[in-house]
Short mmCIF file of C-alpha atoms and ligand atoms in Angstrom, two decimals:
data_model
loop_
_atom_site.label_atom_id
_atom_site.label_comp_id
_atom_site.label_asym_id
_atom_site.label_seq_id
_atom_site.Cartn_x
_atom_site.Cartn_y
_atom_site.Cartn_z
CA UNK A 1 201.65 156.21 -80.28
CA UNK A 2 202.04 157.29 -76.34
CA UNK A 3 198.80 157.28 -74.73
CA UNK A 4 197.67 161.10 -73.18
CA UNK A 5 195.44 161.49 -70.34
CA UNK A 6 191.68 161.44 -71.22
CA UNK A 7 190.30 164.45 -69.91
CA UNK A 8 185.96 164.22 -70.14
CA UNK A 9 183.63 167.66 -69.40
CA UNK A 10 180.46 165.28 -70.48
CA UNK A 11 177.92 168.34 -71.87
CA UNK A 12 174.96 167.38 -69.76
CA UNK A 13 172.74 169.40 -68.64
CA UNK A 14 171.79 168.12 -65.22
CA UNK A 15 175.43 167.66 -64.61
CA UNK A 16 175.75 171.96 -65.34
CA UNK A 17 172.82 171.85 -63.23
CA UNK A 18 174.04 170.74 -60.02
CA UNK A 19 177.03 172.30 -60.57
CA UNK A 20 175.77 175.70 -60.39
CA UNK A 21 173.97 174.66 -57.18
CA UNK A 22 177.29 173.20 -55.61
CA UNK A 23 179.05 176.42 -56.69
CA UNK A 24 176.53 178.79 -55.77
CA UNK A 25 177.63 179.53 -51.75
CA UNK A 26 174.02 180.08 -50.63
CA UNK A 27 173.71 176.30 -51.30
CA UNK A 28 173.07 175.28 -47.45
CA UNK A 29 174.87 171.89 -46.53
CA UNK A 30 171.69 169.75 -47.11
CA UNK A 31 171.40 170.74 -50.91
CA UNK A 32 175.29 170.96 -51.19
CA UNK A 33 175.19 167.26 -50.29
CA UNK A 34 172.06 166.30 -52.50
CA UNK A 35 174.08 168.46 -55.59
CA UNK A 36 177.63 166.51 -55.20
CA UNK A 37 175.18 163.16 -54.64
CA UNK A 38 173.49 163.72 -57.98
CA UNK A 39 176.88 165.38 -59.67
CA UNK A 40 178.41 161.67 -58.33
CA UNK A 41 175.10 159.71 -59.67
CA UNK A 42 175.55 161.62 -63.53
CA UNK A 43 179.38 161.91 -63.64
CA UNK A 44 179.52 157.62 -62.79
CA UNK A 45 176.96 157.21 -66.01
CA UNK A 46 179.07 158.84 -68.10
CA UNK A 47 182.55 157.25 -66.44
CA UNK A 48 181.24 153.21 -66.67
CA UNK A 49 179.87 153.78 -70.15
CA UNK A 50 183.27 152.02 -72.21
CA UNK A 51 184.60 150.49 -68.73
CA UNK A 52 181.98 148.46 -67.22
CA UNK A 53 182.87 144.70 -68.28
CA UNK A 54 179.77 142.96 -70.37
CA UNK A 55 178.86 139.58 -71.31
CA UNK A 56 176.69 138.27 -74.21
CA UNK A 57 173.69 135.76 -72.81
CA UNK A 58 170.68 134.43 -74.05
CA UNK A 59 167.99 134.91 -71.30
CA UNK A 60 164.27 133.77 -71.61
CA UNK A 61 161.62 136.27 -71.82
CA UNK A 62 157.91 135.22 -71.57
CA UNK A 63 157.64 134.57 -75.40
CA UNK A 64 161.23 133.45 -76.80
CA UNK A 65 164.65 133.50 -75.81
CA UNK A 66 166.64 136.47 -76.41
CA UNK A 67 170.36 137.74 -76.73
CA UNK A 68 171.32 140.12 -73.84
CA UNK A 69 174.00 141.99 -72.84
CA UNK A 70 174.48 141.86 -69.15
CA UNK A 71 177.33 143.16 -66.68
CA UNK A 72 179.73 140.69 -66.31
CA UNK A 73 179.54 139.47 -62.24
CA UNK A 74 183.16 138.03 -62.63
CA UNK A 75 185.04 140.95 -63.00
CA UNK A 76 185.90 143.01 -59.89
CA UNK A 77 184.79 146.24 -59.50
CA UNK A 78 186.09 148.81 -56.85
CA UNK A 79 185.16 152.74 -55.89
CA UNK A 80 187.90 154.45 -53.80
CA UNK A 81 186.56 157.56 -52.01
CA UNK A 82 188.96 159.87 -50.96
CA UNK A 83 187.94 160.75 -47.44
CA UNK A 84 186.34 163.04 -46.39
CA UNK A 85 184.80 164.61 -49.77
CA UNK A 86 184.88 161.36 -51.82
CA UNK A 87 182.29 160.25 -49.41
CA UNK A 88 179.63 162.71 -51.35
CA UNK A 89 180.07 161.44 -54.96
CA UNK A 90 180.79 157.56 -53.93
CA UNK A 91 176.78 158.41 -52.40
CA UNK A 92 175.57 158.17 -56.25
CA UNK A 93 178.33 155.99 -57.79
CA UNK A 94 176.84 153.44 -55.57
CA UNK A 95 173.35 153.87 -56.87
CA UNK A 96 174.57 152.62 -60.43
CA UNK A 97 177.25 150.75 -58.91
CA UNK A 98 175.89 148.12 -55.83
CA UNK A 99 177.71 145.18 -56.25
CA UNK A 100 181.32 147.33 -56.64
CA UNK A 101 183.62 146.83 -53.46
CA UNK A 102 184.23 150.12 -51.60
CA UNK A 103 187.68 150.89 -50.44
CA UNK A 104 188.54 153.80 -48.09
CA UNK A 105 191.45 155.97 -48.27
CA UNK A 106 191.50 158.62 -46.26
CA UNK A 107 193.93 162.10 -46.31
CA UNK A 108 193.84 164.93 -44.72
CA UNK A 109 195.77 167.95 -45.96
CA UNK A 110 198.16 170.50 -43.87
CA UNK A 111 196.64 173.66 -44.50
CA UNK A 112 199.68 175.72 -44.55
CA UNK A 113 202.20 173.16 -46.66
CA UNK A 114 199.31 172.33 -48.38
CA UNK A 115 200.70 168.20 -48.22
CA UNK A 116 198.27 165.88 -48.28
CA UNK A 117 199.06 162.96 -45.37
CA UNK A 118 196.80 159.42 -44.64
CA UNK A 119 195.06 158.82 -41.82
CA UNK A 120 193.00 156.06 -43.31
CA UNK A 121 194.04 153.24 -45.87
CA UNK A 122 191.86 150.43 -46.19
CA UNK A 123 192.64 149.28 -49.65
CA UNK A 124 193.76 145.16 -49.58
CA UNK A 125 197.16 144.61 -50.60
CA UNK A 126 197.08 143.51 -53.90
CA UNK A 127 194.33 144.28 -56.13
CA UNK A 128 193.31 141.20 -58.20
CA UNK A 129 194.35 141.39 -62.40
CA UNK A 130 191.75 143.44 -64.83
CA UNK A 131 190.08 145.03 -61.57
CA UNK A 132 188.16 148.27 -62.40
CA UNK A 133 188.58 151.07 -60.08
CA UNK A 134 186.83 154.37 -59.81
CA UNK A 135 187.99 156.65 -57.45
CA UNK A 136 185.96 159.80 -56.07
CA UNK A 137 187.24 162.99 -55.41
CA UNK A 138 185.42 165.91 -56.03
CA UNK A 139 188.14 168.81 -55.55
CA UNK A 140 191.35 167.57 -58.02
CA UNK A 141 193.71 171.29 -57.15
CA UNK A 142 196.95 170.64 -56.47
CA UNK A 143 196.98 167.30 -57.23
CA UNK A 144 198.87 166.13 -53.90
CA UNK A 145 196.15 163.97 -52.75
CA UNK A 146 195.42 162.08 -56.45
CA UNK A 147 199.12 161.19 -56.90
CA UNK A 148 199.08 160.32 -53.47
CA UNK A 149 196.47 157.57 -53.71
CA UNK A 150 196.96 157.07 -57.66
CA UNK A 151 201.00 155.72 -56.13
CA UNK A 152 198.70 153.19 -53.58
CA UNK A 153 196.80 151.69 -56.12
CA UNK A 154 199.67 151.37 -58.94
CA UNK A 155 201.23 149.43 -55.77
CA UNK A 156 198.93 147.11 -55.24
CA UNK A 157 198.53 146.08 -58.90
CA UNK A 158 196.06 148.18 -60.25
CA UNK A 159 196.05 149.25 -64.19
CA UNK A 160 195.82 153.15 -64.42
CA UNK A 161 194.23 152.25 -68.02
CA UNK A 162 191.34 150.14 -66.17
CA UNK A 163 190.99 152.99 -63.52
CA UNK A 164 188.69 156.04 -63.64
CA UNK A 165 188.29 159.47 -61.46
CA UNK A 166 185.70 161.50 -60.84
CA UNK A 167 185.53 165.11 -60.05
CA UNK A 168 183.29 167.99 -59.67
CA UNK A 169 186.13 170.06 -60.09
CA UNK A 170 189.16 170.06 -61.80
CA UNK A 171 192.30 172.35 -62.15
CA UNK A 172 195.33 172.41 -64.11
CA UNK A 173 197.96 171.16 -61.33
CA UNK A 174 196.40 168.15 -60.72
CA UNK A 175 196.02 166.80 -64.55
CA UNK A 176 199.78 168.04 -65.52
CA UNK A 177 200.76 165.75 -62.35
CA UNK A 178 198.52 162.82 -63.45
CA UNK A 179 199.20 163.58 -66.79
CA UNK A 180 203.15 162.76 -66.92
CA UNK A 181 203.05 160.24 -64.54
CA UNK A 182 199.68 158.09 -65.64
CA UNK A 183 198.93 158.73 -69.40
CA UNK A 184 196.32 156.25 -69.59
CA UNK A 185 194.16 157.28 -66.66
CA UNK A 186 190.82 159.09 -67.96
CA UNK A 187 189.19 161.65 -65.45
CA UNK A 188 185.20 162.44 -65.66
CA UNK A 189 184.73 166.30 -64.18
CA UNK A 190 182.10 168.65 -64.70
CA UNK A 191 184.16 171.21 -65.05
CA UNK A 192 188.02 172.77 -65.44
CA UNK A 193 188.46 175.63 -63.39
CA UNK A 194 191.31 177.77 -64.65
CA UNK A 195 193.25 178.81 -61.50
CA UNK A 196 194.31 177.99 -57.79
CA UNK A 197 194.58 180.53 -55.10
CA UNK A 198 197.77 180.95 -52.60
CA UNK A 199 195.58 178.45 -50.47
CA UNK A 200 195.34 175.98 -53.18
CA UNK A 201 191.65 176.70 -53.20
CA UNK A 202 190.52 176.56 -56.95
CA UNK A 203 189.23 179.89 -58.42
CA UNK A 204 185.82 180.23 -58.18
CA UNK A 205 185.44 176.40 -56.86
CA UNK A 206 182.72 175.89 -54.69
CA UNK A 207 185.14 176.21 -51.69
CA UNK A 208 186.17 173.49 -49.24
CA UNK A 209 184.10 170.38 -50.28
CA UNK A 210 184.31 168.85 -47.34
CA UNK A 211 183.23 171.79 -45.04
CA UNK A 212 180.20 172.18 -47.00
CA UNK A 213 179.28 168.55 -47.46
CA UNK A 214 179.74 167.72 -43.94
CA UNK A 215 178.58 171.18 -42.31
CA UNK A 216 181.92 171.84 -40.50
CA UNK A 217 184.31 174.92 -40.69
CA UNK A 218 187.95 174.53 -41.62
N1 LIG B 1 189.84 171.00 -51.77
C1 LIG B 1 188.64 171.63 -51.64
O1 LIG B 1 187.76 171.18 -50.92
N2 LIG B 1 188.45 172.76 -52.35
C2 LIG B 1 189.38 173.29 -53.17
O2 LIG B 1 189.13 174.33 -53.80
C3 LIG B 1 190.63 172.62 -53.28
C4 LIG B 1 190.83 171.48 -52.56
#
């Protein structure tokens, strides 16, 4: 049977939480950045739950020794923010994440063709077999930037099936794109918002991620 994407709006209630405090534009940058931290900390618990790699020990407690299941050390682990907004939610993927390797991959997009181009790519050339990735991106609109680093990673070597996103938001755009092209990619979002505006801002959104995280204006 062909494989479809996996699509995940995990029905927690400090993930709806934080989300209405992202969304909300009162939100000054301070909280904006503590709400996409904690929306990065929840959404990477629910992403590594079937795709963090275990192993079966016995380890030695102060009585008797004991079966445990611990996370396996050999198998690579990566997070790829996408600069600048990725930067928020990698902030909490980390906390459940320390030993992962981060790789950067910066893109900035033209605001009037709305094409995403890279300014930053620090991923290694070839990615070594079974590696997990988890990329951050909180704003998946058009889906320009995605496909964009989703084509760098294939590139190098790395299994869409072993790779996770996530997102605080999520439109329909961006998951037909990543739909046709990777089936077996699964995306963790907190939400699906239904439409995009003529400036590929998605309706309501929380706006421009990055402005708010970072306490700039476009
Ligand atoms: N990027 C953002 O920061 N916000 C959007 O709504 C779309 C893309």
């Amino acid at each position: 049977m062909a494989s479809q994407l996996h699509v995940y709006v995990p029905p927690h209630p400090l993930i709806k939480h934080w989300l209405g405090v992202a969304r909300n534009a009162a939100t000054p940058p301070p909280l904006f950045k503590s709400a996409i931290k904690e929306l990065g900390r929840w959404l990477t618990y629910e992403a590594v739950r079937d795709w963090l790699p275990t192993e079966e020990l016995t380890v030695q407690t102060p009585v008797a020794p004991c079966a445990a299941t611990m996370v396996n050390p050999d198998v690579p682990l990566v997070v790829v923010p996408i600069l600048r907004a990725g930067l928020g939610l990698l902030e909490g993927a980390q906390t459940l994440l320390p030993l992962a390797s981060i790789y950067h991959f910066g893109l900035v997009r033209n605001e009037e063709t709305l094409e995403a181009t890279c300014y930053l790519n620090k991923l290694p050339k070839q990615f070594a077999p079974q590696t997990r990735v988890l990329i951050t991106e909180p704003m998946l609109a058009t889906g320009g930037s995605i496909m964009m680093t989703m084509a760098e990673l294939t590139e190098r070597g790395v299994d869409p099936a072993l790779t996770r996103i996530i997102s605080v938001v999520t439109a329909p755009p961006a998951l037909q794109k990543l739909g046709k092209v990777y089936p077996s990619l699964t995306i963790y979002t907190a939400t699906i918002d239904e439409e995009l505006n003529s400036q590929g801002y998605i309706v309501p959104g929380l706006g421009d991620a990055g402005d708010r995280l970072f306490g700039t204006e476009g």
